[in-house]
Amino acid sequence: MYITDTQTEGPVAVVVGGIQGNEPAGYQAAGGIKTWSINRGTLVTIPRANPVAIQRDTYLNDNGNLNRKFPPGETPTTPLARAIWGVIASYDPDIVINLHSSQGIYEEDVGPDGVGQAIYPTTAPGASEDAVTTAEYMNRYHLDDSFPDYYRFQRGNTIDGTRPYLVHKTDADLGVPGFIVESTRYETSLATRRNWELNIVHHLLDRHGIDRTYES
């Protein structure tokens, strides 16, 4: 994990990439986010949450699907899941973002089935509005005219803390805004997906009072 602590009072954000090893956009984006300078608060980044699966370029590791090891209200069921959750819980975050990609597009008939091009919010107050506003921002500023309308980002279904996923546990156990970010791998380049996810995180953090700063 990587910690950016500004020593200035402010929100705490956690960004996780690489839960699934065959979704490189997420862990590459998180790998860039770990070096960001921010104006206040603390940014905790776990870029390569599932290193064995990343090394193998697989969805699973030896213990199965890492993103099914976080039962709400209970102890995570594998050592790796416990380590990840231990970091998140110890920092008492104000926002948690988990970066993924999907083979298809959410609620679209084109391409394979999938859940991409959507931002999925928890039930925490303001999270749904954050997802809608961020999707609108992406569509206006970061989705060029070469993409058909079905690539437009949208708010996904609400995460209600009923499944053993990382962000579901965030909803149930912490009650803070959490987001699953899903870009689509359907006829998109890795560079495009990575840039989409970087800009989504930037906007969500800004919505929560953490702004990226740039050295002059």
PDB file of C-alpha atoms in Angstrom:
ATOM      1  CA  MET A   1       0.000   0.000   0.000  1.00  0.00           C
ATOM      2  CA  TYR A   2       1.024   3.617  -0.517  1.00  0.00           C
ATOM      3  CA  ILE A   3       0.143   6.476   1.794  1.00  0.00           C
ATOM      4  CA  THR A   4      -0.025  10.135   0.810  1.00  0.00           C
ATOM      5  CA  ASP A   5      -0.512  12.069   4.043  1.00  0.00           C
ATOM      6  CA  THR A   6      -0.570  15.817   3.555  1.00  0.00           C
ATOM      7  CA  GLN A   7      -0.408  16.518   7.302  1.00  0.00           C
ATOM      8  CA  THR A   8      -3.316  18.866   6.623  1.00  0.00           C
ATOM      9  CA  GLU A   9      -6.684  17.995   8.116  1.00  0.00           C
ATOM     10  CA  GLY A  10      -9.081  16.599   5.555  1.00  0.00           C
ATOM     11  CA  PRO A  11     -10.849  13.517   4.234  1.00  0.00           C
ATOM     12  CA  VAL A  12      -9.336  10.052   3.968  1.00  0.00           C
ATOM     13  CA  ALA A  13      -9.728   8.197   0.669  1.00  0.00           C
ATOM     14  CA  VAL A  14      -8.857   4.608  -0.213  1.00  0.00           C
ATOM     15  CA  VAL A  15      -8.371   3.475  -3.819  1.00  0.00           C
ATOM     16  CA  VAL A  16      -7.997  -0.236  -4.596  1.00  0.00           C
ATOM     17  CA  GLY A  17      -6.948  -1.762  -7.920  1.00  0.00           C
ATOM     18  CA  GLY A  18      -6.084  -5.250  -9.060  1.00  0.00           C
ATOM     19  CA  ILE A  19      -8.652  -7.276  -7.126  1.00  0.00           C
ATOM     20  CA  GLN A  20      -8.913  -9.324 -10.328  1.00  0.00           C
ATOM     21  CA  GLY A  21      -5.599  -9.964 -12.022  1.00  0.00           C
ATOM     22  CA  ASN A  22      -6.900  -9.890 -15.591  1.00  0.00           C
ATOM     23  CA  GLU A  23      -8.253  -6.332 -15.285  1.00  0.00           C
ATOM     24  CA  PRO A  24      -5.098  -4.281 -15.859  1.00  0.00           C
ATOM     25  CA  ALA A  25      -6.792  -0.900 -16.328  1.00  0.00           C
ATOM     26  CA  GLY A  26      -7.632  -0.818 -12.633  1.00  0.00           C
ATOM     27  CA  TYR A  27      -4.240  -1.702 -11.282  1.00  0.00           C
ATOM     28  CA  GLN A  28      -2.434   0.483 -13.801  1.00  0.00           C
ATOM     29  CA  ALA A  29      -4.654   3.445 -12.929  1.00  0.00           C
ATOM     30  CA  ALA A  30      -4.135   2.830  -9.216  1.00  0.00           C
ATOM     31  CA  GLY A  31      -0.411   2.602  -9.872  1.00  0.00           C
ATOM     32  CA  GLY A  32      -0.547   6.161 -11.173  1.00  0.00           C
ATOM     33  CA  ILE A  33      -2.808   7.378  -8.379  1.00  0.00           C
ATOM     34  CA  LYS A  34      -0.362   6.208  -5.713  1.00  0.00           C
ATOM     35  CA  THR A  35       2.041   9.002  -6.782  1.00  0.00           C
ATOM     36  CA  TRP A  36      -0.531  11.799  -6.807  1.00  0.00           C
ATOM     37  CA  SER A  37       0.024  14.871  -4.700  1.00  0.00           C
ATOM     38  CA  ILE A  38      -3.147  16.110  -3.037  1.00  0.00           C
ATOM     39  CA  ASN A  39      -4.146  19.337  -1.338  1.00  0.00           C
ATOM     40  CA  ARG A  40      -5.307  17.950   2.010  1.00  0.00           C
ATOM     41  CA  GLY A  41      -6.264  14.812   3.862  1.00  0.00           C
ATOM     42  CA  THR A  42      -4.886  11.338   3.222  1.00  0.00           C
ATOM     43  CA  LEU A  43      -4.875   9.119   0.164  1.00  0.00           C
ATOM     44  CA  VAL A  44      -4.352   5.384   0.697  1.00  0.00           C
ATOM     45  CA  THR A  45      -3.720   3.389  -2.477  1.00  0.00           C
ATOM     46  CA  ILE A  46      -3.560  -0.390  -2.839  1.00  0.00           C
ATOM     47  CA  PRO A  47      -2.678  -0.674  -6.548  1.00  0.00           C
ATOM     48  CA  ARG A  48      -2.062  -4.422  -6.855  1.00  0.00           C
ATOM     49  CA  ALA A  49      -4.411  -5.964  -4.328  1.00  0.00           C
ATOM     50  CA  ASN A  50      -4.167  -9.485  -5.791  1.00  0.00           C
ATOM     51  CA  PRO A  51      -0.510  -9.883  -6.834  1.00  0.00           C
ATOM     52  CA  VAL A  52      -0.658 -13.615  -7.579  1.00  0.00           C
ATOM     53  CA  ALA A  53      -3.611 -13.173  -9.943  1.00  0.00           C
ATOM     54  CA  ILE A  54      -1.939 -10.144 -11.539  1.00  0.00           C
ATOM     55  CA  GLN A  55       1.245 -12.096 -12.134  1.00  0.00           C
ATOM     56  CA  ARG A  56      -0.765 -14.922 -13.710  1.00  0.00           C
ATOM     57  CA  ASP A  57      -3.136 -12.574 -15.579  1.00  0.00           C
ATOM     58  CA  THR A  58      -6.080 -14.485 -14.134  1.00  0.00           C
ATOM     59  CA  TYR A  59      -9.409 -13.568 -12.572  1.00  0.00           C
ATOM     60  CA  LEU A  60      -8.802 -15.841  -9.574  1.00  0.00           C
ATOM     61  CA  ASN A  61      -5.959 -16.700  -7.215  1.00  0.00           C
ATOM     62  CA  ASP A  62      -5.384 -20.003  -5.397  1.00  0.00           C
ATOM     63  CA  ASN A  63      -8.211 -19.176  -2.973  1.00  0.00           C
ATOM     64  CA  GLY A  64     -10.724 -18.311  -5.692  1.00  0.00           C
ATOM     65  CA  ASN A  65     -12.287 -14.923  -6.315  1.00  0.00           C
ATOM     66  CA  LEU A  66     -10.736 -12.393  -3.930  1.00  0.00           C
ATOM     67  CA  ASN A  67     -13.728 -10.103  -4.338  1.00  0.00           C
ATOM     68  CA  ARG A  68     -15.980 -12.726  -2.757  1.00  0.00           C
ATOM     69  CA  LYS A  69     -14.022 -12.911   0.490  1.00  0.00           C
ATOM     70  CA  PHE A  70     -15.443  -9.836   2.283  1.00  0.00           C
ATOM     71  CA  PRO A  71     -18.692 -10.915   4.001  1.00  0.00           C
ATOM     72  CA  PRO A  72     -20.489  -7.914   5.516  1.00  0.00           C
ATOM     73  CA  GLY A  73     -20.459  -7.919   9.293  1.00  0.00           C
ATOM     74  CA  GLU A  74     -17.944 -10.748   9.471  1.00  0.00           C
ATOM     75  CA  THR A  75     -14.194 -11.288   9.276  1.00  0.00           C
ATOM     76  CA  PRO A  76     -12.877 -11.605   5.700  1.00  0.00           C
ATOM     77  CA  THR A  77     -12.338 -15.236   4.835  1.00  0.00           C
ATOM     78  CA  THR A  78      -8.751 -15.348   3.515  1.00  0.00           C
ATOM     79  CA  PRO A  79      -5.475 -13.876   4.812  1.00  0.00           C
ATOM     80  CA  LEU A  80      -5.177 -11.541   1.836  1.00  0.00           C
ATOM     81  CA  ALA A  81      -8.737 -10.281   2.227  1.00  0.00           C
ATOM     82  CA  ARG A  82      -8.151  -9.749   5.945  1.00  0.00           C
ATOM     83  CA  ALA A  83      -4.986  -7.782   5.226  1.00  0.00           C
ATOM     84  CA  ILE A  84      -6.742  -5.545   2.694  1.00  0.00           C
ATOM     85  CA  TRP A  85      -9.716  -4.943   4.952  1.00  0.00           C
ATOM     86  CA  GLY A  86      -7.441  -4.337   7.915  1.00  0.00           C
ATOM     87  CA  VAL A  87      -5.771  -1.483   6.056  1.00  0.00           C
ATOM     88  CA  ILE A  88      -9.077   0.039   4.969  1.00  0.00           C
ATOM     89  CA  ALA A  89     -10.722  -0.181   8.382  1.00  0.00           C
ATOM     90  CA  SER A  90      -7.655   1.148  10.205  1.00  0.00           C
ATOM     91  CA  TYR A  91      -7.701   4.378   8.203  1.00  0.00           C
ATOM     92  CA  ASP A  92     -11.429   5.020   8.855  1.00  0.00           C
ATOM     93  CA  PRO A  93     -11.967   6.314   5.306  1.00  0.00           C
ATOM     94  CA  ASP A  94     -14.487   8.852   4.104  1.00  0.00           C
ATOM     95  CA  ILE A  95     -14.587   7.315   0.609  1.00  0.00           C
ATOM     96  CA  VAL A  96     -13.536   3.949  -0.866  1.00  0.00           C
ATOM     97  CA  ILE A  97     -13.103   3.334  -4.608  1.00  0.00           C
ATOM     98  CA  ASN A  98     -12.523  -0.096  -6.165  1.00  0.00           C
ATOM     99  CA  LEU A  99     -11.349  -0.137  -9.792  1.00  0.00           C
ATOM    100  CA  HIS A 100     -12.455  -2.872 -12.195  1.00  0.00           C
ATOM    101  CA  SER A 101     -13.175  -3.519 -15.863  1.00  0.00           C
ATOM    102  CA  SER A 102     -15.760  -5.690 -17.597  1.00  0.00           C
ATOM    103  CA  GLN A 103     -15.975  -7.505 -20.909  1.00  0.00           C
ATOM    104  CA  GLY A 104     -19.283  -5.815 -21.764  1.00  0.00           C
ATOM    105  CA  ILE A 105     -21.367  -2.696 -21.155  1.00  0.00           C
ATOM    106  CA  TYR A 106     -23.962  -2.216 -18.425  1.00  0.00           C
ATOM    107  CA  GLU A 107     -27.558  -2.594 -19.642  1.00  0.00           C
ATOM    108  CA  GLU A 108     -26.586  -2.537 -23.332  1.00  0.00           C
ATOM    109  CA  ASP A 109     -27.315  -5.169 -25.984  1.00  0.00           C
ATOM    110  CA  VAL A 110     -24.081  -4.673 -27.910  1.00  0.00           C
ATOM    111  CA  GLY A 111     -21.091  -6.925 -27.328  1.00  0.00           C
ATOM    112  CA  PRO A 112     -20.831  -9.538 -24.585  1.00  0.00           C
ATOM    113  CA  ASP A 113     -22.728  -9.362 -21.313  1.00  0.00           C
ATOM    114  CA  GLY A 114     -21.051  -7.116 -18.809  1.00  0.00           C
ATOM    115  CA  VAL A 115     -21.234  -4.248 -16.356  1.00  0.00           C
ATOM    116  CA  GLY A 116     -18.788  -1.746 -17.824  1.00  0.00           C
ATOM    117  CA  GLN A 117     -19.165   2.003 -18.309  1.00  0.00           C
ATOM    118  CA  ALA A 118     -20.865   2.389 -14.962  1.00  0.00           C
ATOM    119  CA  ILE A 119     -20.118   3.747 -11.506  1.00  0.00           C
ATOM    120  CA  TYR A 120     -21.846   1.799  -8.741  1.00  0.00           C
ATOM    121  CA  PRO A 121     -22.492   3.719  -5.492  1.00  0.00           C
ATOM    122  CA  THR A 122     -23.184   2.474  -1.992  1.00  0.00           C
ATOM    123  CA  THR A 123     -26.281   3.494  -0.056  1.00  0.00           C
ATOM    124  CA  ALA A 124     -24.380   6.168   1.908  1.00  0.00           C
ATOM    125  CA  PRO A 125     -25.827   9.685   1.658  1.00  0.00           C
ATOM    126  CA  GLY A 126     -24.551  11.518  -1.401  1.00  0.00           C
ATOM    127  CA  ALA A 127     -22.959   8.491  -3.075  1.00  0.00           C
ATOM    128  CA  SER A 128     -25.626   8.115  -5.739  1.00  0.00           C
ATOM    129  CA  GLU A 129     -25.406  11.813  -6.622  1.00  0.00           C
ATOM    130  CA  ASP A 130     -21.614  11.498  -6.801  1.00  0.00           C
ATOM    131  CA  ALA A 131     -21.941   8.607  -9.268  1.00  0.00           C
ATOM    132  CA  VAL A 132     -24.421  10.489 -11.464  1.00  0.00           C
ATOM    133  CA  THR A 133     -22.377  13.688 -11.475  1.00  0.00           C
ATOM    134  CA  THR A 134     -19.142  11.840 -12.217  1.00  0.00           C
ATOM    135  CA  ALA A 135     -20.743   9.919 -15.074  1.00  0.00           C
ATOM    136  CA  GLU A 136     -22.012  13.189 -16.554  1.00  0.00           C
ATOM    137  CA  TYR A 137     -18.556  14.711 -16.198  1.00  0.00           C
ATOM    138  CA  MET A 138     -16.955  11.758 -17.985  1.00  0.00           C
ATOM    139  CA  ASN A 139     -19.452  11.854 -20.824  1.00  0.00           C
ATOM    140  CA  ARG A 140     -18.978  15.567 -21.328  1.00  0.00           C
ATOM    141  CA  TYR A 141     -15.205  15.823 -21.064  1.00  0.00           C
ATOM    142  CA  HIS A 142     -13.617  12.395 -21.490  1.00  0.00           C
ATOM    143  CA  LEU A 143     -15.706  10.442 -24.001  1.00  0.00           C
ATOM    144  CA  ASP A 144     -14.716  11.569 -27.461  1.00  0.00           C
ATOM    145  CA  ASP A 145     -16.988  11.533 -30.494  1.00  0.00           C
ATOM    146  CA  SER A 146     -15.443   8.343 -31.875  1.00  0.00           C
ATOM    147  CA  PHE A 147     -17.416   6.324 -29.310  1.00  0.00           C
ATOM    148  CA  PRO A 148     -21.085   5.468 -29.970  1.00  0.00           C
ATOM    149  CA  ASP A 149     -23.670   6.546 -27.424  1.00  0.00           C
ATOM    150  CA  TYR A 150     -23.751   3.128 -25.781  1.00  0.00           C
ATOM    151  CA  TYR A 151     -20.300   3.841 -24.330  1.00  0.00           C
ATOM    152  CA  ARG A 152     -21.676   6.682 -22.242  1.00  0.00           C
ATOM    153  CA  PHE A 153     -21.020   6.284 -18.532  1.00  0.00           C
ATOM    154  CA  GLN A 154     -23.961   5.950 -16.191  1.00  0.00           C
ATOM    155  CA  ARG A 155     -24.743   5.311 -12.572  1.00  0.00           C
ATOM    156  CA  GLY A 156     -24.986   1.575 -11.928  1.00  0.00           C
ATOM    157  CA  ASN A 157     -27.266  -0.154  -9.468  1.00  0.00           C
ATOM    158  CA  THR A 158     -26.918   0.712  -5.791  1.00  0.00           C
ATOM    159  CA  ILE A 159     -24.614  -1.419  -3.648  1.00  0.00           C
ATOM    160  CA  ASP A 160     -26.604  -2.329  -0.566  1.00  0.00           C
ATOM    161  CA  GLY A 161     -24.134  -4.344   1.469  1.00  0.00           C
ATOM    162  CA  THR A 162     -25.751  -7.739   0.965  1.00  0.00           C
ATOM    163  CA  ARG A 163     -22.940  -9.514  -0.898  1.00  0.00           C
ATOM    164  CA  PRO A 164     -19.413 -10.548   0.166  1.00  0.00           C
ATOM    165  CA  TYR A 165     -17.670  -7.958  -2.020  1.00  0.00           C
ATOM    166  CA  LEU A 166     -15.220  -5.321  -0.866  1.00  0.00           C
ATOM    167  CA  VAL A 167     -17.448  -2.317  -1.557  1.00  0.00           C
ATOM    168  CA  HIS A 168     -20.540  -4.112  -0.230  1.00  0.00           C
ATOM    169  CA  LYS A 169     -18.643  -4.582   3.029  1.00  0.00           C
ATOM    170  CA  THR A 170     -17.725  -0.896   2.912  1.00  0.00           C
ATOM    171  CA  ASP A 171     -21.415  -0.069   2.737  1.00  0.00           C
ATOM    172  CA  ALA A 172     -22.491  -2.449   5.480  1.00  0.00           C
ATOM    173  CA  ASP A 173     -19.620  -2.106   7.942  1.00  0.00           C
ATOM    174  CA  LEU A 174     -18.401   1.465   7.463  1.00  0.00           C
ATOM    175  CA  GLY A 175     -21.456   3.257   6.091  1.00  0.00           C
ATOM    176  CA  VAL A 176     -19.364   5.616   3.971  1.00  0.00           C
ATOM    177  CA  PRO A 177     -19.587   6.400   0.261  1.00  0.00           C
ATOM    178  CA  GLY A 178     -18.029   3.600  -1.735  1.00  0.00           C
ATOM    179  CA  PHE A 179     -17.860   3.040  -5.470  1.00  0.00           C
ATOM    180  CA  ILE A 180     -17.164   0.224  -7.871  1.00  0.00           C
ATOM    181  CA  VAL A 181     -15.804   1.712 -11.088  1.00  0.00           C
ATOM    182  CA  GLU A 182     -16.236  -0.466 -14.185  1.00  0.00           C
ATOM    183  CA  SER A 183     -14.853   0.449 -17.598  1.00  0.00           C
ATOM    184  CA  THR A 184     -15.524  -1.843 -20.543  1.00  0.00           C
ATOM    185  CA  ARG A 185     -12.986  -3.933 -22.413  1.00  0.00           C
ATOM    186  CA  TYR A 186     -15.334  -4.176 -25.399  1.00  0.00           C
ATOM    187  CA  GLU A 187     -13.407  -2.665 -28.342  1.00  0.00           C
ATOM    188  CA  THR A 188     -11.448  -0.277 -26.144  1.00  0.00           C
ATOM    189  CA  SER A 189      -7.711   0.034 -25.613  1.00  0.00           C
ATOM    190  CA  LEU A 190      -6.026  -0.472 -22.272  1.00  0.00           C
ATOM    191  CA  ALA A 191      -4.745   3.108 -22.397  1.00  0.00           C
ATOM    192  CA  THR A 192      -8.282   4.416 -22.886  1.00  0.00           C
ATOM    193  CA  ARG A 193      -9.675   2.399 -20.008  1.00  0.00           C
ATOM    194  CA  ARG A 194      -6.829   3.429 -17.724  1.00  0.00           C
ATOM    195  CA  ASN A 195      -7.363   7.113 -18.521  1.00  0.00           C
ATOM    196  CA  TRP A 196     -11.099   6.823 -17.958  1.00  0.00           C
ATOM    197  CA  GLU A 197     -10.528   5.331 -14.537  1.00  0.00           C
ATOM    198  CA  LEU A 198      -7.932   7.942 -13.602  1.00  0.00           C
ATOM    199  CA  ASN A 199     -10.368  10.718 -14.445  1.00  0.00           C
ATOM    200  CA  ILE A 200     -13.231   9.045 -12.601  1.00  0.00           C
ATOM    201  CA  VAL A 201     -11.143   8.777  -9.440  1.00  0.00           C
ATOM    202  CA  HIS A 202      -9.973  12.378  -9.809  1.00  0.00           C
ATOM    203  CA  HIS A 203     -13.565  13.598 -10.027  1.00  0.00           C
ATOM    204  CA  LEU A 204     -14.859  11.438  -7.165  1.00  0.00           C
ATOM    205  CA  LEU A 205     -12.045  12.583  -4.890  1.00  0.00           C
ATOM    206  CA  ASP A 206     -12.723  16.190  -5.808  1.00  0.00           C
ATOM    207  CA  ARG A 207     -16.383  15.673  -4.909  1.00  0.00           C
ATOM    208  CA  HIS A 208     -15.179  14.621  -1.466  1.00  0.00           C
ATOM    209  CA  GLY A 209     -12.855  17.545  -0.919  1.00  0.00           C
ATOM    210  CA  ILE A 210      -9.566  16.034  -2.070  1.00  0.00           C
ATOM    211  CA  ASP A 211      -8.024  17.763  -5.057  1.00  0.00           C
ATOM    212  CA  ARG A 212      -4.987  16.592  -6.959  1.00  0.00           C
ATOM    213  CA  THR A 213      -2.201  19.167  -7.046  1.00  0.00           C
ATOM    214  CA  TYR A 214       0.482  19.613  -9.646  1.00  0.00           C
ATOM    215  CA  GLU A 215       4.033  20.821  -9.190  1.00  0.00           C
ATOM    216  CA  SER A 216       4.870  23.925 -11.186  1.00  0.00           C
TER     217      SER A 216
END
